[in-house]
Amino acid sequence: DVQLVQSGAEVKKPGESLRLSCQTSGYSFPSYWITWVRQVPGKGLEWIGRIDPSDPYTNYSPSFEGHVTISADKSSSTVYLEWSSLKTSDTAVYYCARHLTWLQADPLHIWGQGTLVTVSS
Amino acid sequence: ENDLTQSPGTLSLSPGERATLSCRASQTVSNNYLAWYQQKPGQAPRLLIYGASSRATGIPDRFSGSGSGTDFTVTISRLEPEDFAVYFCHQYGNSPNTFGQGTRLEIK
């Protein structure tokens, strides 16, 4: 079975750094793009950006570019979402999701369980 | 950025009724690359429809998608109790991808 398993909930202070992980299994890791999505509790979904694990080529929403970094480690079939300096407005649930096929422009088929990040002083 | 507006914000219906949810884009969605997801409380979204009208694997045939260009619809022909949830549309034809704000489908 294809699975995306995300790291556990985090509580951080403003200005701290953080790296979330999304460990994949059950398929060829380099063959499928992975996208990260943010959801503020009780609100809608926001597209953060995506990565082609085979390159790794990335692209970001302008709303997030420069504030987060997406990376991939082929040796562990894991994708990461990282911040160097968190803000309170980063408080949200973060999902990783695998694309349906090998295409860059593709719907999000298999989702991780989500990671709640709380940023508070 | 291609903004997506979903309507209505909340839809109150009874089991057995037909539900029609809409998604309107501010620009033409390239290749009709429009998907729909269902999300239940405490769960990740689940892909229902992609390419505007193709059902994802394992999705019951009471779910159907239609539309093209800027106007898209998902229809649930006969509501089952498990269908009451929040539904999001997602355009993936342009970067950045965007999502609609969601429609809450609640039991009347």
mmCIF file of C-alpha atoms in Angstrom:
data_model
loop_
_atom_site.group_PDB
_atom_site.id
_atom_site.type_symbol
_atom_site.label_atom_id
_atom_site.label_comp_id
_atom_site.label_asym_id
_atom_site.label_seq_id
_atom_site.Cartn_x
_atom_site.Cartn_y
_atom_site.Cartn_z
ATOM 1 C CA ASP A 1 0.000 0.000 0.000
ATOM 2 C CA VAL A 2 1.091 3.532 -0.749
ATOM 3 C CA GLN A 3 1.542 5.462 2.501
ATOM 4 C CA LEU A 4 2.660 8.928 3.512
ATOM 5 C CA VAL A 5 3.426 9.160 7.217
ATOM 6 C CA GLN A 6 4.091 12.598 8.663
ATOM 7 C CA SER A 7 6.031 13.587 11.756
ATOM 8 C CA GLY A 8 4.261 14.434 14.991
ATOM 9 C CA ALA A 9 2.727 17.630 16.326
ATOM 10 C CA GLU A 10 5.064 20.503 17.192
ATOM 11 C CA VAL A 11 4.853 23.445 19.589
ATOM 12 C CA LYS A 12 7.337 26.209 18.834
ATOM 13 C CA LYS A 13 8.061 29.847 19.683
ATOM 14 C CA PRO A 14 8.218 32.668 17.120
ATOM 15 C CA GLY A 15 11.632 32.875 15.501
ATOM 16 C CA GLU A 16 12.451 29.200 16.044
ATOM 17 C CA SER A 17 13.257 26.808 13.220
ATOM 18 C CA LEU A 18 11.331 23.675 12.308
ATOM 19 C CA ARG A 19 11.479 20.804 9.853
ATOM 20 C CA LEU A 20 8.482 18.572 9.168
ATOM 21 C CA SER A 21 8.903 15.205 7.527
ATOM 22 C CA CYS A 22 6.738 13.113 5.221
ATOM 23 C CA GLN A 23 8.009 9.550 4.910
ATOM 24 C CA THR A 24 6.702 7.672 1.893
ATOM 25 C CA SER A 25 6.461 3.958 1.164
ATOM 26 C CA GLY A 26 4.855 1.492 -1.219
ATOM 27 C CA TYR A 27 5.835 3.107 -4.523
ATOM 28 C CA SER A 28 8.797 4.428 -6.523
ATOM 29 C CA PHE A 29 9.701 7.605 -4.622
ATOM 30 C CA PRO A 30 11.417 9.465 -7.502
ATOM 31 C CA SER A 31 8.484 8.933 -9.840
ATOM 32 C CA TYR A 32 5.829 11.129 -8.218
ATOM 33 C CA TRP A 33 5.702 14.765 -7.241
ATOM 34 C CA ILE A 34 4.812 15.627 -3.644
ATOM 35 C CA THR A 35 2.872 18.762 -2.712
ATOM 36 C CA TRP A 36 2.565 20.469 0.673
ATOM 37 C CA VAL A 37 -0.746 22.040 1.741
ATOM 38 C CA ARG A 38 -1.573 24.213 4.747
ATOM 39 C CA GLN A 39 -4.863 24.310 6.628
ATOM 40 C CA VAL A 40 -5.506 26.737 9.449
ATOM 41 C CA PRO A 41 -7.872 24.922 11.856
ATOM 42 C CA GLY A 42 -11.468 25.440 10.778
ATOM 43 C CA LYS A 43 -10.406 27.084 7.523
ATOM 44 C CA GLY A 44 -9.670 26.167 3.932
ATOM 45 C CA LEU A 45 -6.715 24.598 2.126
ATOM 46 C CA GLU A 46 -3.703 26.583 0.894
ATOM 47 C CA TRP A 47 -1.186 25.313 -1.662
ATOM 48 C CA ILE A 48 2.366 25.823 -0.412
ATOM 49 C CA GLY A 49 4.497 24.228 -3.109
ATOM 50 C CA ARG A 50 5.719 20.971 -4.590
ATOM 51 C CA ILE A 51 8.815 18.965 -5.312
ATOM 52 C CA ASP A 52 9.920 16.470 -7.942
ATOM 53 C CA PRO A 53 11.943 14.064 -5.790
ATOM 54 C CA SER A 54 13.969 12.855 -8.774
ATOM 55 C CA ASP A 55 15.601 16.273 -9.482
ATOM 56 C CA PRO A 56 14.799 17.719 -6.947
ATOM 57 C CA TYR A 57 13.017 20.594 -8.669
ATOM 58 C CA THR A 58 10.663 22.715 -6.587
ATOM 59 C CA ASN A 59 8.140 25.450 -7.095
ATOM 60 C CA TYR A 60 6.316 27.537 -4.520
ATOM 61 C CA SER A 61 3.294 29.708 -4.133
ATOM 62 C CA PRO A 62 4.318 33.388 -4.007
ATOM 63 C CA SER A 63 2.559 33.491 -0.636
ATOM 64 C CA PHE A 64 5.102 31.062 0.820
ATOM 65 C CA GLU A 65 8.228 31.496 -1.308
ATOM 66 C CA GLY A 66 11.193 32.648 0.739
ATOM 67 C CA HIS A 67 9.551 31.621 4.018
ATOM 68 C CA VAL A 68 9.607 27.818 3.624
ATOM 69 C CA THR A 69 11.869 25.305 1.941
ATOM 70 C CA ILE A 70 10.794 21.970 0.478
ATOM 71 C CA SER A 71 13.423 19.267 0.071
ATOM 72 C CA ALA A 72 13.679 15.532 -0.522
ATOM 73 C CA ASP A 73 15.976 12.704 0.522
ATOM 74 C CA LYS A 74 15.931 9.839 -1.942
ATOM 75 C CA SER A 75 17.867 7.551 0.411
ATOM 76 C CA SER A 76 15.001 7.585 2.930
ATOM 77 C CA SER A 77 12.088 8.327 0.537
ATOM 78 C CA THR A 78 11.235 11.346 2.665
ATOM 79 C CA VAL A 79 10.139 14.854 1.806
ATOM 80 C CA TYR A 80 10.601 17.800 4.156
ATOM 81 C CA LEU A 81 9.032 21.201 4.788
ATOM 82 C CA GLU A 82 11.283 23.577 6.681
ATOM 83 C CA TRP A 83 11.199 27.019 8.263
ATOM 84 C CA SER A 84 14.205 28.960 9.538
ATOM 85 C CA SER A 85 12.122 31.492 11.479
ATOM 86 C CA LEU A 86 8.539 30.687 12.432
ATOM 87 C CA LYS A 87 5.763 33.230 12.880
ATOM 88 C CA THR A 88 2.594 32.900 14.914
ATOM 89 C CA SER A 89 0.684 32.971 11.616
ATOM 90 C CA ASP A 90 2.331 29.641 10.701
ATOM 91 C CA THR A 91 0.046 27.902 13.188
ATOM 92 C CA ALA A 92 -1.843 25.338 11.101
ATOM 93 C CA VAL A 93 -2.097 21.713 10.063
ATOM 94 C CA TYR A 94 0.330 20.823 7.280
ATOM 95 C CA TYR A 95 -0.338 17.997 4.845
ATOM 96 C CA CYS A 96 1.920 16.330 2.323
ATOM 97 C CA ALA A 97 0.210 14.684 -0.638
ATOM 98 C CA ARG A 98 1.425 12.528 -3.517
ATOM 99 C CA HIS A 99 0.301 13.293 -7.010
ATOM 100 C CA LEU A 100 -1.981 10.906 -8.868
ATOM 101 C CA THR A 101 0.532 10.250 -11.679
ATOM 102 C CA TRP A 102 4.096 11.307 -12.570
ATOM 103 C CA LEU A 103 2.865 14.675 -13.868
ATOM 104 C CA GLN A 104 3.699 18.011 -12.303
ATOM 105 C CA ALA A 105 0.191 19.321 -12.978
ATOM 106 C CA ASP A 106 -1.810 16.654 -11.202
ATOM 107 C CA PRO A 107 -4.427 16.187 -8.494
ATOM 108 C CA LEU A 108 -3.445 15.151 -4.970
ATOM 109 C CA HIS A 109 -4.202 11.480 -4.570
ATOM 110 C CA ILE A 110 -2.574 10.063 -1.443
ATOM 111 C CA TRP A 111 -2.384 12.304 1.625
ATOM 112 C CA GLY A 112 -0.421 12.151 4.821
ATOM 113 C CA GLN A 113 -2.287 12.308 8.108
ATOM 114 C CA GLY A 114 -1.307 15.923 8.721
ATOM 115 C CA THR A 115 0.959 17.590 11.282
ATOM 116 C CA LEU A 116 -0.315 20.282 13.638
ATOM 117 C CA VAL A 117 2.172 23.092 14.156
ATOM 118 C CA THR A 118 1.475 25.564 16.956
ATOM 119 C CA VAL A 119 3.592 28.714 17.132
ATOM 120 C CA SER A 120 3.076 30.756 20.273
ATOM 121 C CA SER A 121 5.133 32.859 22.611
ATOM 122 C CA GLU B 1 -3.410 33.609 -9.430
ATOM 123 C CA ASN B 2 -6.560 31.735 -10.421
ATOM 124 C CA ASP B 3 -9.009 32.326 -7.568
ATOM 125 C CA LEU B 4 -11.726 29.725 -6.983
ATOM 126 C CA THR B 5 -15.079 30.658 -5.437
ATOM 127 C CA GLN B 6 -17.326 27.893 -4.159
ATOM 128 C CA SER B 7 -21.055 28.149 -3.622
ATOM 129 C CA PRO B 8 -22.996 27.804 -1.525
ATOM 130 C CA GLY B 9 -20.931 28.184 1.625
ATOM 131 C CA THR B 10 -23.217 25.768 3.449
ATOM 132 C CA LEU B 11 -25.767 23.380 1.981
ATOM 133 C CA SER B 12 -28.389 21.761 4.224
ATOM 134 C CA LEU B 13 -30.010 18.649 2.788
ATOM 135 C CA SER B 14 -31.466 15.337 3.896
ATOM 136 C CA PRO B 15 -30.195 11.830 3.137
ATOM 137 C CA GLY B 16 -31.555 10.640 -0.174
ATOM 138 C CA GLU B 17 -31.637 14.136 -1.678
ATOM 139 C CA ARG B 18 -29.484 15.391 -4.544
ATOM 140 C CA ALA B 19 -26.615 17.811 -3.836
ATOM 141 C CA THR B 20 -25.088 20.212 -6.342
ATOM 142 C CA LEU B 21 -21.943 22.109 -5.376
ATOM 143 C CA SER B 22 -20.351 24.769 -7.566
ATOM 144 C CA CYS B 23 -16.861 26.121 -8.132
ATOM 145 C CA ARG B 24 -16.157 29.187 -10.260
ATOM 146 C CA ALA B 25 -12.651 30.195 -11.349
ATOM 147 C CA SER B 26 -11.501 33.758 -11.957
ATOM 148 C CA GLN B 27 -9.608 32.578 -15.078
ATOM 149 C CA THR B 28 -9.985 29.640 -17.427
ATOM 150 C CA VAL B 29 -8.689 26.463 -15.790
ATOM 151 C CA SER B 30 -6.038 25.034 -18.105
ATOM 152 C CA ASN B 31 -6.988 21.661 -19.591
ATOM 153 C CA ASN B 32 -9.965 21.572 -17.188
ATOM 154 C CA TYR B 33 -7.521 20.463 -14.508
ATOM 155 C CA LEU B 34 -10.067 20.782 -11.722
ATOM 156 C CA ALA B 35 -10.352 18.365 -8.805
ATOM 157 C CA TRP B 36 -12.788 17.909 -5.944
ATOM 158 C CA TYR B 37 -11.975 16.644 -2.448
ATOM 159 C CA GLN B 38 -14.064 15.582 0.509
ATOM 160 C CA GLN B 39 -12.850 16.311 4.024
ATOM 161 C CA LYS B 40 -14.332 15.006 7.269
ATOM 162 C CA PRO B 41 -13.426 16.397 10.720
ATOM 163 C CA GLY B 42 -9.974 15.380 11.857
ATOM 164 C CA GLN B 43 -9.135 13.716 8.544
ATOM 165 C CA ALA B 44 -7.069 14.564 5.511
ATOM 166 C CA PRO B 45 -8.909 15.448 2.313
ATOM 167 C CA ARG B 46 -9.867 12.609 -0.025
ATOM 168 C CA LEU B 47 -9.703 12.927 -3.805
ATOM 169 C CA LEU B 48 -13.127 12.427 -5.393
ATOM 170 C CA ILE B 49 -12.990 13.866 -8.917
ATOM 171 C CA TYR B 50 -10.138 14.979 -11.187
ATOM 172 C CA GLY B 51 -9.943 16.370 -14.680
ATOM 173 C CA ALA B 52 -13.348 17.921 -13.940
ATOM 174 C CA SER B 53 -15.259 14.679 -14.482
ATOM 175 C CA SER B 54 -13.148 11.568 -13.774
ATOM 176 C CA ARG B 55 -13.888 9.697 -10.561
ATOM 177 C CA ALA B 56 -10.924 8.652 -8.466
ATOM 178 C CA THR B 57 -10.445 4.981 -7.655
ATOM 179 C CA GLY B 58 -13.001 3.654 -5.189
ATOM 180 C CA ILE B 59 -15.324 6.665 -5.362
ATOM 181 C CA PRO B 60 -19.010 5.649 -5.616
ATOM 182 C CA ASP B 61 -20.796 6.458 -8.841
ATOM 183 C CA ARG B 62 -23.297 8.686 -7.012
ATOM 184 C CA PHE B 63 -20.509 11.323 -7.233
ATOM 185 C CA SER B 64 -20.154 13.003 -10.615
ATOM 186 C CA GLY B 65 -18.274 16.041 -11.837
ATOM 187 C CA SER B 66 -18.962 18.326 -14.766
ATOM 188 C CA GLY B 67 -18.030 21.679 -16.217
ATOM 189 C CA SER B 68 -15.306 23.345 -18.213
ATOM 190 C CA GLY B 69 -13.509 26.640 -18.577
ATOM 191 C CA THR B 70 -14.402 28.587 -15.435
ATOM 192 C CA ASP B 71 -17.523 26.842 -14.112
ATOM 193 C CA PHE B 72 -17.492 23.422 -12.497
ATOM 194 C CA THR B 73 -19.927 21.327 -10.502
ATOM 195 C CA VAL B 74 -19.889 18.202 -8.388
ATOM 196 C CA THR B 75 -23.168 16.391 -7.944
ATOM 197 C CA ILE B 76 -24.055 13.754 -5.398
ATOM 198 C CA SER B 77 -27.074 12.019 -6.852
ATOM 199 C CA ARG B 78 -28.503 10.550 -3.657
ATOM 200 C CA LEU B 79 -26.959 11.575 -0.358
ATOM 201 C CA GLU B 80 -25.785 8.910 2.043
ATOM 202 C CA PRO B 81 -25.147 9.714 5.736
ATOM 203 C CA GLU B 82 -21.362 9.453 5.170
ATOM 204 C CA ASP B 83 -21.449 12.169 2.478
ATOM 205 C CA PHE B 84 -21.993 14.993 4.950
ATOM 206 C CA ALA B 85 -18.631 16.734 5.043
ATOM 207 C CA VAL B 86 -16.755 19.720 3.609
ATOM 208 C CA TYR B 87 -15.943 19.745 -0.113
ATOM 209 C CA PHE B 88 -13.100 21.667 -1.743
ATOM 210 C CA CYS B 89 -12.322 22.312 -5.382
ATOM 211 C CA HIS B 90 -8.703 22.589 -6.555
ATOM 212 C CA GLN B 91 -7.305 23.870 -9.847
ATOM 213 C CA TYR B 92 -3.973 22.325 -10.766
ATOM 214 C CA GLY B 93 -3.662 23.602 -14.318
ATOM 215 C CA ASN B 94 -1.793 26.750 -13.366
ATOM 216 C CA SER B 95 0.915 27.551 -10.878
ATOM 217 C CA PRO B 96 0.352 28.406 -8.149
ATOM 218 C CA ASN B 97 -2.374 25.832 -7.669
ATOM 219 C CA THR B 98 -5.347 27.189 -5.753
ATOM 220 C CA PHE B 99 -8.231 25.820 -3.687
ATOM 221 C CA GLY B 100 -11.759 27.034 -3.187
ATOM 222 C CA GLN B 101 -12.806 28.054 0.301
ATOM 223 C CA GLY B 102 -15.014 24.983 0.711
ATOM 224 C CA THR B 103 -18.713 24.081 0.878
ATOM 225 C CA ARG B 104 -20.025 22.515 4.070
ATOM 226 C CA LEU B 105 -22.680 19.892 3.356
ATOM 227 C CA GLU B 106 -24.737 19.414 6.500
ATOM 228 C CA ILE B 107 -27.686 17.267 7.483
ATOM 229 C CA LYS B 108 -30.967 19.134 7.447
#
